[in-house]
mmCIF file of C-alpha atoms and ligand atoms in Angstrom:
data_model
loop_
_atom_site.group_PDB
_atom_site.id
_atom_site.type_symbol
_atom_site.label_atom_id
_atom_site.label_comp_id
_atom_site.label_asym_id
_atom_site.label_seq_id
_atom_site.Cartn_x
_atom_site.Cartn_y
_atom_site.Cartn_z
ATOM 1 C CA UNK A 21 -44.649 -32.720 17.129
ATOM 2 C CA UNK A 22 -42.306 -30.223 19.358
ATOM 3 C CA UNK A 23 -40.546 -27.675 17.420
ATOM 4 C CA UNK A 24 -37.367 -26.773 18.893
ATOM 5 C CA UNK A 25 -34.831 -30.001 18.498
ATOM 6 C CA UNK A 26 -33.686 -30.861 22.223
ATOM 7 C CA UNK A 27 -29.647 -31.458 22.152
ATOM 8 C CA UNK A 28 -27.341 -31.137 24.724
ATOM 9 C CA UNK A 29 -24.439 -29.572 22.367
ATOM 10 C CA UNK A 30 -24.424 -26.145 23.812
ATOM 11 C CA UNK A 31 -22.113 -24.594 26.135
ATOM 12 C CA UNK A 32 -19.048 -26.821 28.218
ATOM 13 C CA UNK A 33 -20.535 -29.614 26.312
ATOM 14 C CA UNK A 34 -19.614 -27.770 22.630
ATOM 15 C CA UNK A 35 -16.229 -26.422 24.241
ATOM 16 C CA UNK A 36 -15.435 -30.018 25.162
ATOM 17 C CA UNK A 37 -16.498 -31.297 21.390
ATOM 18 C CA UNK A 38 -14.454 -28.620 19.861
ATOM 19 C CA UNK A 39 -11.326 -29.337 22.673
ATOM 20 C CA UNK A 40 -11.434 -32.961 22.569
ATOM 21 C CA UNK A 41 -12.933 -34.817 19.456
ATOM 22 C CA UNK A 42 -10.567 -34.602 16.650
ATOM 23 C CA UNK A 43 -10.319 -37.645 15.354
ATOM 24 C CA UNK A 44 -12.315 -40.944 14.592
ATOM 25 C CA UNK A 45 -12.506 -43.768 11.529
ATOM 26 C CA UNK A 46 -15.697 -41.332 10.217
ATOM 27 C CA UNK A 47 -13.075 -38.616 9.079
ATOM 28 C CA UNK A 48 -11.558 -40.770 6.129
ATOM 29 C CA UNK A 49 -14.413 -43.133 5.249
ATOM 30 C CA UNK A 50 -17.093 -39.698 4.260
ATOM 31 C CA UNK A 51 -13.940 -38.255 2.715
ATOM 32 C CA UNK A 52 -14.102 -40.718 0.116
ATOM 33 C CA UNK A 53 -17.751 -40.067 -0.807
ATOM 34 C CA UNK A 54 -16.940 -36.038 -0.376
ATOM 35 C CA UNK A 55 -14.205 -36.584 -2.842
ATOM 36 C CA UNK A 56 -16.392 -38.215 -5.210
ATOM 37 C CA UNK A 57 -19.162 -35.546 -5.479
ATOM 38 C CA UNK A 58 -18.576 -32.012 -4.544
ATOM 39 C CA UNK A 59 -20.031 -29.796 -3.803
ATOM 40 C CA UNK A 60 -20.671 -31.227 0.182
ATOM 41 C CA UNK A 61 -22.621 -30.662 2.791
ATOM 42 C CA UNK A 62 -21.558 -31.932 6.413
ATOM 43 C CA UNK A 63 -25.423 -32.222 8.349
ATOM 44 C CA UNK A 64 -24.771 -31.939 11.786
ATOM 45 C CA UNK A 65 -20.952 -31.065 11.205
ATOM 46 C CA UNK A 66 -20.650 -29.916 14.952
ATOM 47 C CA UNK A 67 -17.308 -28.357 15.481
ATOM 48 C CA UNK A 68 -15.888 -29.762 12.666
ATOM 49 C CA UNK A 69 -14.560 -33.178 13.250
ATOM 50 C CA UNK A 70 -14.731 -33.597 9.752
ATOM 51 C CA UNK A 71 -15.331 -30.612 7.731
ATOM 52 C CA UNK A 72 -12.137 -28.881 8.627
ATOM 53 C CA UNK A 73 -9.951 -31.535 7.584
ATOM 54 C CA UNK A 74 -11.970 -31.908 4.413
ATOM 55 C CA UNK A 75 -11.740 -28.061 3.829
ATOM 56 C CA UNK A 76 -7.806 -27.723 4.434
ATOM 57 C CA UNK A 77 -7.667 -30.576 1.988
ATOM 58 C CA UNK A 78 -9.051 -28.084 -0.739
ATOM 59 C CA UNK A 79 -12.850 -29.940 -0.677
ATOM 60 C CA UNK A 80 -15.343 -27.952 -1.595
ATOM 61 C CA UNK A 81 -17.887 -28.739 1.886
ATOM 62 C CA UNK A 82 -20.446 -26.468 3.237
ATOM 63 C CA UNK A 83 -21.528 -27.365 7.165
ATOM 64 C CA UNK A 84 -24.505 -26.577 9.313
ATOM 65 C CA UNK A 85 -25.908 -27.720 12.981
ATOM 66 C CA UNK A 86 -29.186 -27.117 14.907
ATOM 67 C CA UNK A 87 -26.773 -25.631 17.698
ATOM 68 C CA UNK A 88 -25.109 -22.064 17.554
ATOM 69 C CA UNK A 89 -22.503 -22.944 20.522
ATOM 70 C CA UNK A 90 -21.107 -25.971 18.105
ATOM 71 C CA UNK A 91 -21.188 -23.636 14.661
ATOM 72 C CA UNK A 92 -19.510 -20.467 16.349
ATOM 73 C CA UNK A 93 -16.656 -23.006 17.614
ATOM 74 C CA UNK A 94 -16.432 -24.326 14.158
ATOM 75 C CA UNK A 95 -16.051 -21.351 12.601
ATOM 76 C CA UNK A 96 -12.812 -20.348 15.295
ATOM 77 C CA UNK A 97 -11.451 -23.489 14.282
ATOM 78 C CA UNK A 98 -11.559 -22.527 10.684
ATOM 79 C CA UNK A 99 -10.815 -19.190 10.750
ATOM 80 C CA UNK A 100 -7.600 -20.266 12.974
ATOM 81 C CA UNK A 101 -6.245 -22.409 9.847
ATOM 82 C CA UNK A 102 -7.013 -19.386 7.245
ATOM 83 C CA UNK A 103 -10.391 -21.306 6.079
ATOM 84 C CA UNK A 104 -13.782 -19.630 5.496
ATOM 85 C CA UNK A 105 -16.556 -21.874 5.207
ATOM 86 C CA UNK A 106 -20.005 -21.283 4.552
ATOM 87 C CA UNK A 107 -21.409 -22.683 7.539
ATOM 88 C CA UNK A 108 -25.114 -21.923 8.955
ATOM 89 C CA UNK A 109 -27.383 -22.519 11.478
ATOM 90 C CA UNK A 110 -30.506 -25.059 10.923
ATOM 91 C CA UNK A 111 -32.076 -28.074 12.207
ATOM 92 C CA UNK A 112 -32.249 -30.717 9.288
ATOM 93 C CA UNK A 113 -35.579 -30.967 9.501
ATOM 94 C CA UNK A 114 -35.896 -27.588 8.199
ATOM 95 C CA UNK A 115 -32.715 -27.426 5.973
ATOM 96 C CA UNK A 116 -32.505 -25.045 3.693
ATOM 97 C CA UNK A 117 -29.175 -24.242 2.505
ATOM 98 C CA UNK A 118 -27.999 -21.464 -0.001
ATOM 99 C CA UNK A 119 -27.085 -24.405 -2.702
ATOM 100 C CA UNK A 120 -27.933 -27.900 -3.841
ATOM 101 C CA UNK A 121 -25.197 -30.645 -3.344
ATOM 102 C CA UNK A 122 -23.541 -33.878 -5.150
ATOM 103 C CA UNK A 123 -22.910 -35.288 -1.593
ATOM 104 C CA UNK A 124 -25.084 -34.513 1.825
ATOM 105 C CA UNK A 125 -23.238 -36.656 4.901
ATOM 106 C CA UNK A 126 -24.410 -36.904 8.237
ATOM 107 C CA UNK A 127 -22.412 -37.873 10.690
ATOM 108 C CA UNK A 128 -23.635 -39.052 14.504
ATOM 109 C CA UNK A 129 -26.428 -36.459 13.846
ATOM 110 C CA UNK A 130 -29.625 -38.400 12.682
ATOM 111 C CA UNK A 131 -32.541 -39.088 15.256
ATOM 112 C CA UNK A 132 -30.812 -36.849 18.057
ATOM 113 C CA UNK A 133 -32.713 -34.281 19.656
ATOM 114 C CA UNK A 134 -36.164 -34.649 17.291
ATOM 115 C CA UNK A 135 -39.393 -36.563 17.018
ATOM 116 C CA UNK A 136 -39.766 -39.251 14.253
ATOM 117 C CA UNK A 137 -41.570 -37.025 12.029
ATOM 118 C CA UNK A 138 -38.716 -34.714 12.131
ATOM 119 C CA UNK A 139 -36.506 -37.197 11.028
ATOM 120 C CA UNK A 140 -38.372 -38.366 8.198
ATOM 121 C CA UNK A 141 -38.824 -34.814 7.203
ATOM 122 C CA UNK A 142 -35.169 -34.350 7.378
ATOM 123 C CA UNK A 143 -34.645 -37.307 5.047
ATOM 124 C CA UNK A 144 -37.101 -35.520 2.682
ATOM 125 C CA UNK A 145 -34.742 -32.490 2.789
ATOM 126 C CA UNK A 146 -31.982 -34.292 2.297
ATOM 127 C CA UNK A 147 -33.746 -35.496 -0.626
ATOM 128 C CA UNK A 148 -34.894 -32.288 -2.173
ATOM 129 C CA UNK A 149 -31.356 -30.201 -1.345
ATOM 130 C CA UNK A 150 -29.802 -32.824 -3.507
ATOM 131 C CA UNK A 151 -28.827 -32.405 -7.152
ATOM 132 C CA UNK A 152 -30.150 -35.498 -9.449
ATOM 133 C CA UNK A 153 -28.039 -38.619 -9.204
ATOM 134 C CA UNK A 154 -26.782 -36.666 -5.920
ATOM 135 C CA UNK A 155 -25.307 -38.801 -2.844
ATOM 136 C CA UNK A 156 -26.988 -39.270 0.858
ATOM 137 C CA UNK A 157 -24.678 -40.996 3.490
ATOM 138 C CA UNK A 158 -26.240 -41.533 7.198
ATOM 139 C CA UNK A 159 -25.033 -43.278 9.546
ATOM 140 C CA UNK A 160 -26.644 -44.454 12.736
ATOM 141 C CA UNK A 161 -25.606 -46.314 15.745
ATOM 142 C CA UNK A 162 -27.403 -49.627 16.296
ATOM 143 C CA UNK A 163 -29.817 -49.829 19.237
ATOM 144 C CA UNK A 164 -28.520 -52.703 20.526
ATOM 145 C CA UNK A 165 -24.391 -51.034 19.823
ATOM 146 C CA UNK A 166 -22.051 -51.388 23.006
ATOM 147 C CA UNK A 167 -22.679 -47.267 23.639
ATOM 148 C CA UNK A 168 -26.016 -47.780 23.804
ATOM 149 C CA UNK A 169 -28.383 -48.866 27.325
ATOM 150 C CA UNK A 170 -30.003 -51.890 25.515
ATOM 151 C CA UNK A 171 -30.859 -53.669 28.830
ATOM 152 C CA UNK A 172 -32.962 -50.176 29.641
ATOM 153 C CA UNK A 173 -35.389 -51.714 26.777
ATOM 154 C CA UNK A 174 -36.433 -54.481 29.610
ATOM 155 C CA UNK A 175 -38.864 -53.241 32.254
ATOM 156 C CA UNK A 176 -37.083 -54.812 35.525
ATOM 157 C CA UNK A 177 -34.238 -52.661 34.579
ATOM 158 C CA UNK A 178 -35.917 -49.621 33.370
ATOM 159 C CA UNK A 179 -37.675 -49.472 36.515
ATOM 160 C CA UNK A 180 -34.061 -48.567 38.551
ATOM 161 C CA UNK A 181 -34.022 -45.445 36.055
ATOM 162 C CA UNK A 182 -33.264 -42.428 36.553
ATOM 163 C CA UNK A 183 -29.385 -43.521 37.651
ATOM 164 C CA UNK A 184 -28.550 -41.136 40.454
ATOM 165 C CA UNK A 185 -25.719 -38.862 39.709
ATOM 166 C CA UNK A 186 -22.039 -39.507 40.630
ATOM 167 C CA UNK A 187 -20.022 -35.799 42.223
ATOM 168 C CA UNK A 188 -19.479 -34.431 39.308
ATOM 169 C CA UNK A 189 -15.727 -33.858 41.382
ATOM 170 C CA UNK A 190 -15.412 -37.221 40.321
ATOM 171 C CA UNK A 191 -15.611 -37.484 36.741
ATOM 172 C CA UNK A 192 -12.349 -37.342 34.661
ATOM 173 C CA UNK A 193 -11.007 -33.916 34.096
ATOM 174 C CA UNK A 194 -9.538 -33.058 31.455
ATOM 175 C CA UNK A 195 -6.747 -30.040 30.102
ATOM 176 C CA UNK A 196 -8.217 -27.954 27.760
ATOM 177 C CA UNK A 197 -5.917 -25.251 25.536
ATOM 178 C CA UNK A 198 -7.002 -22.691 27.447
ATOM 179 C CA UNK A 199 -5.306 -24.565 30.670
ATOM 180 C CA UNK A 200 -9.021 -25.000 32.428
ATOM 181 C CA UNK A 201 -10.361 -28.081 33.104
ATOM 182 C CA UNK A 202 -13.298 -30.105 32.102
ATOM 183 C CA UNK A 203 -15.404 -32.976 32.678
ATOM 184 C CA UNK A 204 -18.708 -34.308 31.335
ATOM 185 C CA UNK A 205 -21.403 -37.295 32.709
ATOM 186 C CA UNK A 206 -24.053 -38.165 31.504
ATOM 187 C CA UNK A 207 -26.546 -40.696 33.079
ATOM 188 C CA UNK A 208 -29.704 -42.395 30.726
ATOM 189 C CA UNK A 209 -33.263 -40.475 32.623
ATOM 190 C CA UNK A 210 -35.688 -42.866 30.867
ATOM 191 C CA UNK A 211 -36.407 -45.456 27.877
ATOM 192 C CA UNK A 212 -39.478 -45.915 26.078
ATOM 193 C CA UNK A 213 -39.493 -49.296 24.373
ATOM 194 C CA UNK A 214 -42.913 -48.989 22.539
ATOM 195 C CA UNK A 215 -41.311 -45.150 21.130
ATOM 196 C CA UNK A 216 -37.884 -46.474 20.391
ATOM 197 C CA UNK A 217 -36.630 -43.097 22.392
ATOM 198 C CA UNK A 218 -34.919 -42.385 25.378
ATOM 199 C CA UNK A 219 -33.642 -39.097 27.159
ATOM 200 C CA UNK A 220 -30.480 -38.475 28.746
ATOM 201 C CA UNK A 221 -29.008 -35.763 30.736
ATOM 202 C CA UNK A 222 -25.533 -34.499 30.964
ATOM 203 C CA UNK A 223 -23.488 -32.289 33.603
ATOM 204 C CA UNK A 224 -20.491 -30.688 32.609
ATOM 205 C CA UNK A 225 -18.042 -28.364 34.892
ATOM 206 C CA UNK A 226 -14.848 -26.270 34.009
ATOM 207 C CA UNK A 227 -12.291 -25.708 37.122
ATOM 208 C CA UNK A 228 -9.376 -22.908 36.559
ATOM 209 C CA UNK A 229 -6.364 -23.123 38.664
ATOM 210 C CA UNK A 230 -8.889 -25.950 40.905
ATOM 211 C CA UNK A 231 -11.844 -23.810 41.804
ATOM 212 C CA UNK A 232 -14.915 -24.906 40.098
ATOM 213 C CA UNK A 233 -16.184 -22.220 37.947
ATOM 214 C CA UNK A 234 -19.150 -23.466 35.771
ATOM 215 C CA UNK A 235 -21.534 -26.349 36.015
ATOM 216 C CA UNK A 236 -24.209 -26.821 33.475
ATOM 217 C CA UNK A 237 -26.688 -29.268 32.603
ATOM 218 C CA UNK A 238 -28.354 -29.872 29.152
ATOM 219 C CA UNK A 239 -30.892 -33.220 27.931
ATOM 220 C CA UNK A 240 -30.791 -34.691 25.091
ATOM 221 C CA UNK A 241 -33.365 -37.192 23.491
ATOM 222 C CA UNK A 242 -31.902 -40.135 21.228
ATOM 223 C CA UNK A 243 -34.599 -41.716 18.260
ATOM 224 C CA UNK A 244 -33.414 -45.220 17.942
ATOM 225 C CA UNK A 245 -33.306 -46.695 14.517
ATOM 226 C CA UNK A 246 -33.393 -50.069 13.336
ATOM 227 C CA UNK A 247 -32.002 -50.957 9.764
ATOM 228 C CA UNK A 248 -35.041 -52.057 8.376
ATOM 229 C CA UNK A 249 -36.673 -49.092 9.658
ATOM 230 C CA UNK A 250 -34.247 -46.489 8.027
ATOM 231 C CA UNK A 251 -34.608 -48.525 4.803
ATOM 232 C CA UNK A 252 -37.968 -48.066 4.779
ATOM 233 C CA UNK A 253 -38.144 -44.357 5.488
ATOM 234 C CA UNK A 254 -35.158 -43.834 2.953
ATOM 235 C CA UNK A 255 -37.147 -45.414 0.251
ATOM 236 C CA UNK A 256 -40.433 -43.465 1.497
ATOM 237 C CA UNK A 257 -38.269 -40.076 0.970
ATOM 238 C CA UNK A 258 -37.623 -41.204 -2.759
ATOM 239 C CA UNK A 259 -34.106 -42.669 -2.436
ATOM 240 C CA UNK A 260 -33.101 -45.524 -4.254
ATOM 241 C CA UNK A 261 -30.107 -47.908 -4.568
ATOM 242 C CA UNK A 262 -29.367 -47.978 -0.840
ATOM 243 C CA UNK A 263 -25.748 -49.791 0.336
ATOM 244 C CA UNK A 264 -25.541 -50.889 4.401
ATOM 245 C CA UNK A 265 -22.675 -50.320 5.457
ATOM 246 C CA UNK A 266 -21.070 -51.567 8.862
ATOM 247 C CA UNK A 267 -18.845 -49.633 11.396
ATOM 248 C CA UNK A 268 -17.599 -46.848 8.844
ATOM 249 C CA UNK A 269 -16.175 -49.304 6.472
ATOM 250 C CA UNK A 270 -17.247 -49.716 2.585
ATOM 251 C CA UNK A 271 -17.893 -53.498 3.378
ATOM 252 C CA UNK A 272 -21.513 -54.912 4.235
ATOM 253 C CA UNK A 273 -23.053 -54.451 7.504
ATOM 254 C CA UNK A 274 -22.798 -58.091 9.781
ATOM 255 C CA UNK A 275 -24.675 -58.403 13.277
ATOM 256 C CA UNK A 276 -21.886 -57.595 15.264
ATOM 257 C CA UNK A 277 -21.633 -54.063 13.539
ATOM 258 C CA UNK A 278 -22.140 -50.979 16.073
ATOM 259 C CA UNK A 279 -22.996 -48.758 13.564
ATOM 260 C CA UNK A 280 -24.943 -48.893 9.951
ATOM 261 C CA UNK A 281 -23.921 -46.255 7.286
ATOM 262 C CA UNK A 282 -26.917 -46.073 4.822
ATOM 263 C CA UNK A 283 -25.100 -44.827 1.298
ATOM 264 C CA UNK A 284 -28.712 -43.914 -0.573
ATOM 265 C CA UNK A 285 -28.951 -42.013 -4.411
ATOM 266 C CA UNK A 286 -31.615 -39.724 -5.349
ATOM 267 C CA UNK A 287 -32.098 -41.026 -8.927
ATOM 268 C CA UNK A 288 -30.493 -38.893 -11.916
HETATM 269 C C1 SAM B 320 -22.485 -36.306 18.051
HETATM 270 S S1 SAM B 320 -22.338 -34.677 17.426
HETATM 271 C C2 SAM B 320 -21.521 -35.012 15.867
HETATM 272 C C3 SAM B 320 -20.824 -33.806 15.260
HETATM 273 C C4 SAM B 320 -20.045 -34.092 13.982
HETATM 274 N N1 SAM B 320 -20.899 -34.592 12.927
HETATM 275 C C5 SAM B 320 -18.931 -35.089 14.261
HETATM 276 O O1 SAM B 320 -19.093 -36.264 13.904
HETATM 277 O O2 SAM B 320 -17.945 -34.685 14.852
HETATM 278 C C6 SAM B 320 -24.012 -34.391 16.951
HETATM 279 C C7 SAM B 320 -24.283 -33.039 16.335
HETATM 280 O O3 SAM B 320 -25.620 -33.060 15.832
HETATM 281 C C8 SAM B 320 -26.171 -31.783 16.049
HETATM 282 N N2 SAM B 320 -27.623 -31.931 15.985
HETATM 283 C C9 SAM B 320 -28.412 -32.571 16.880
HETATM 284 N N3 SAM B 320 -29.683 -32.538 16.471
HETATM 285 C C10 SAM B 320 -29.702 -31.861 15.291
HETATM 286 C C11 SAM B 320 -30.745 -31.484 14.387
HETATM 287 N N4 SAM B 320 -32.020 -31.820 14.622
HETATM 288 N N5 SAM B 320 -30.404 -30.793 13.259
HETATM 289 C C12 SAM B 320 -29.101 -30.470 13.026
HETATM 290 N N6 SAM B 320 -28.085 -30.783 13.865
HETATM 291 C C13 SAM B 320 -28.380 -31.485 14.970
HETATM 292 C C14 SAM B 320 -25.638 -31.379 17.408
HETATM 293 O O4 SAM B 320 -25.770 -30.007 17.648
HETATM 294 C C15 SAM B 320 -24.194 -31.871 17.303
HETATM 295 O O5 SAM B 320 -23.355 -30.884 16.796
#
């Protein structure tokens, strides 16, 4: 098992999450659950997509992140609206936060960046930093989801990886409040079929007044979960009760779904 959680949301990358990715169908489908059973805590909460409009709405929601770069951005963004969260650094694996919680949500964070025994361990956290009768809801983006490289599972194609890189002078820019610019690619490096896993890399530059001025690159390795599979390790962490539900909506997950949102209880 590695140690260190291997995420590429660090540097440009965080800038561009905390510039550009403000919205999304997540924000009011957790609310409902955060409203429900306070206090919250936002797993994974990034730059805070979700936990800042949660907080200026009055909720009581704690947030924390394996990455530094994504938490230090979140707090600015807080502290710009008045708003002091409680917000600290930890992979979820090794959560250990300074209460227990009605409600732990994670959002686009599960499987990212670990090994499977990580994951499971994080589910057992979740578990434990839960008050009785306390609230889990994970989501996860299907394997097989449009955003995801499912022809990569088939060995002709996989063969053709790594994809080589486009000029990164080439990628969309875009305007961030500071007036630089930005741009990010990222290009799939490999796919193990037999591991469910597959690593990706991502370039991202900033230009002021035209001049390229920073290029980075980060990798990032992606678990992939099947339903079934998170069921199964849900139940094995002690949760019972568990809803599937599809694409961020509280209705039953179908086929064509691109993402599952597991809603699991710890029992009272
Ligand atoms: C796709 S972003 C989602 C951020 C936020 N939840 C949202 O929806 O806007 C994934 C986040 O998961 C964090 N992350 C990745 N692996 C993690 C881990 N093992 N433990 C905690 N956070 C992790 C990253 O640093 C990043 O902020």
């Amino acid at each position: 098992m590695s140690s260190a959680p291997s995420t590429w949301h660090y540097g440009l990358v965080a800038k561009w999450w905390a510039e550009f990715n403000e919205e999304g169908p997540e924000i009011p489908y957790f609310r409902g659950y955060v409203e429900r059973g306070q206090p919250a805590l936002d797993v994974a909460c990034g730059t805070g997509r979700l936990l800042i409009p949660y907080l200026r709405d009055g909720l009581d929601v704690d947030g924390c992140d394996v990455s530094q770069d994504m938490i230090a951005l979140c707090r600015e963004k807080a502290e710009r609206e008045g708003l002091s969260p409680t917000l600290f650094v930890q992979p979820m694996h090794a959560l250990d936060p300074p209460r227990s919680y009605r409600t732990i949500f994670v959002c686009g964070g599960f499987g990212l960046g670990s090994d499977r025994a990580h994951d499971a361990q994080a589910l057992r956290r979740f578990w434990e930093c839960l008050e009785p009768g306390g609230t889990l809801v994970l989501d996860n983006e299907n394997p097989y989801s449009s955003g995801y490289p499912w022809k990569f599972w088939l060995a002709d194609e996989r063969a053709a990886l790594p994809r080589t890189w486009e000029p990164i002078e080439e990628a969309d820019r875009r305007r961030g409040s500071d007036g630089a610019e930005y741009a990010l690619q990222s290009r799939i490096v490999e796919l193990d079929p037999l591991e469910q896993r597959a690593t990706y890399e991502m370039r991202a530059a900033m230009w002021r007044d035209g001049e390229l001025v920073r290029e980075e690159e980060h990798t990032l390795r992606i678990n992939f979960y099947f339903k079934n599979e998170l069921l199964l390790l849900l139940e094995r962490a002690g949760f019972v009760d568990v809803l599937v539900h599809g694409d961020h909506r509280p209705e039953p997950a179908v086929a064509e779904s691109e993402f599952v949102v597991l809603v699991a209880r710890k029992p009272a």
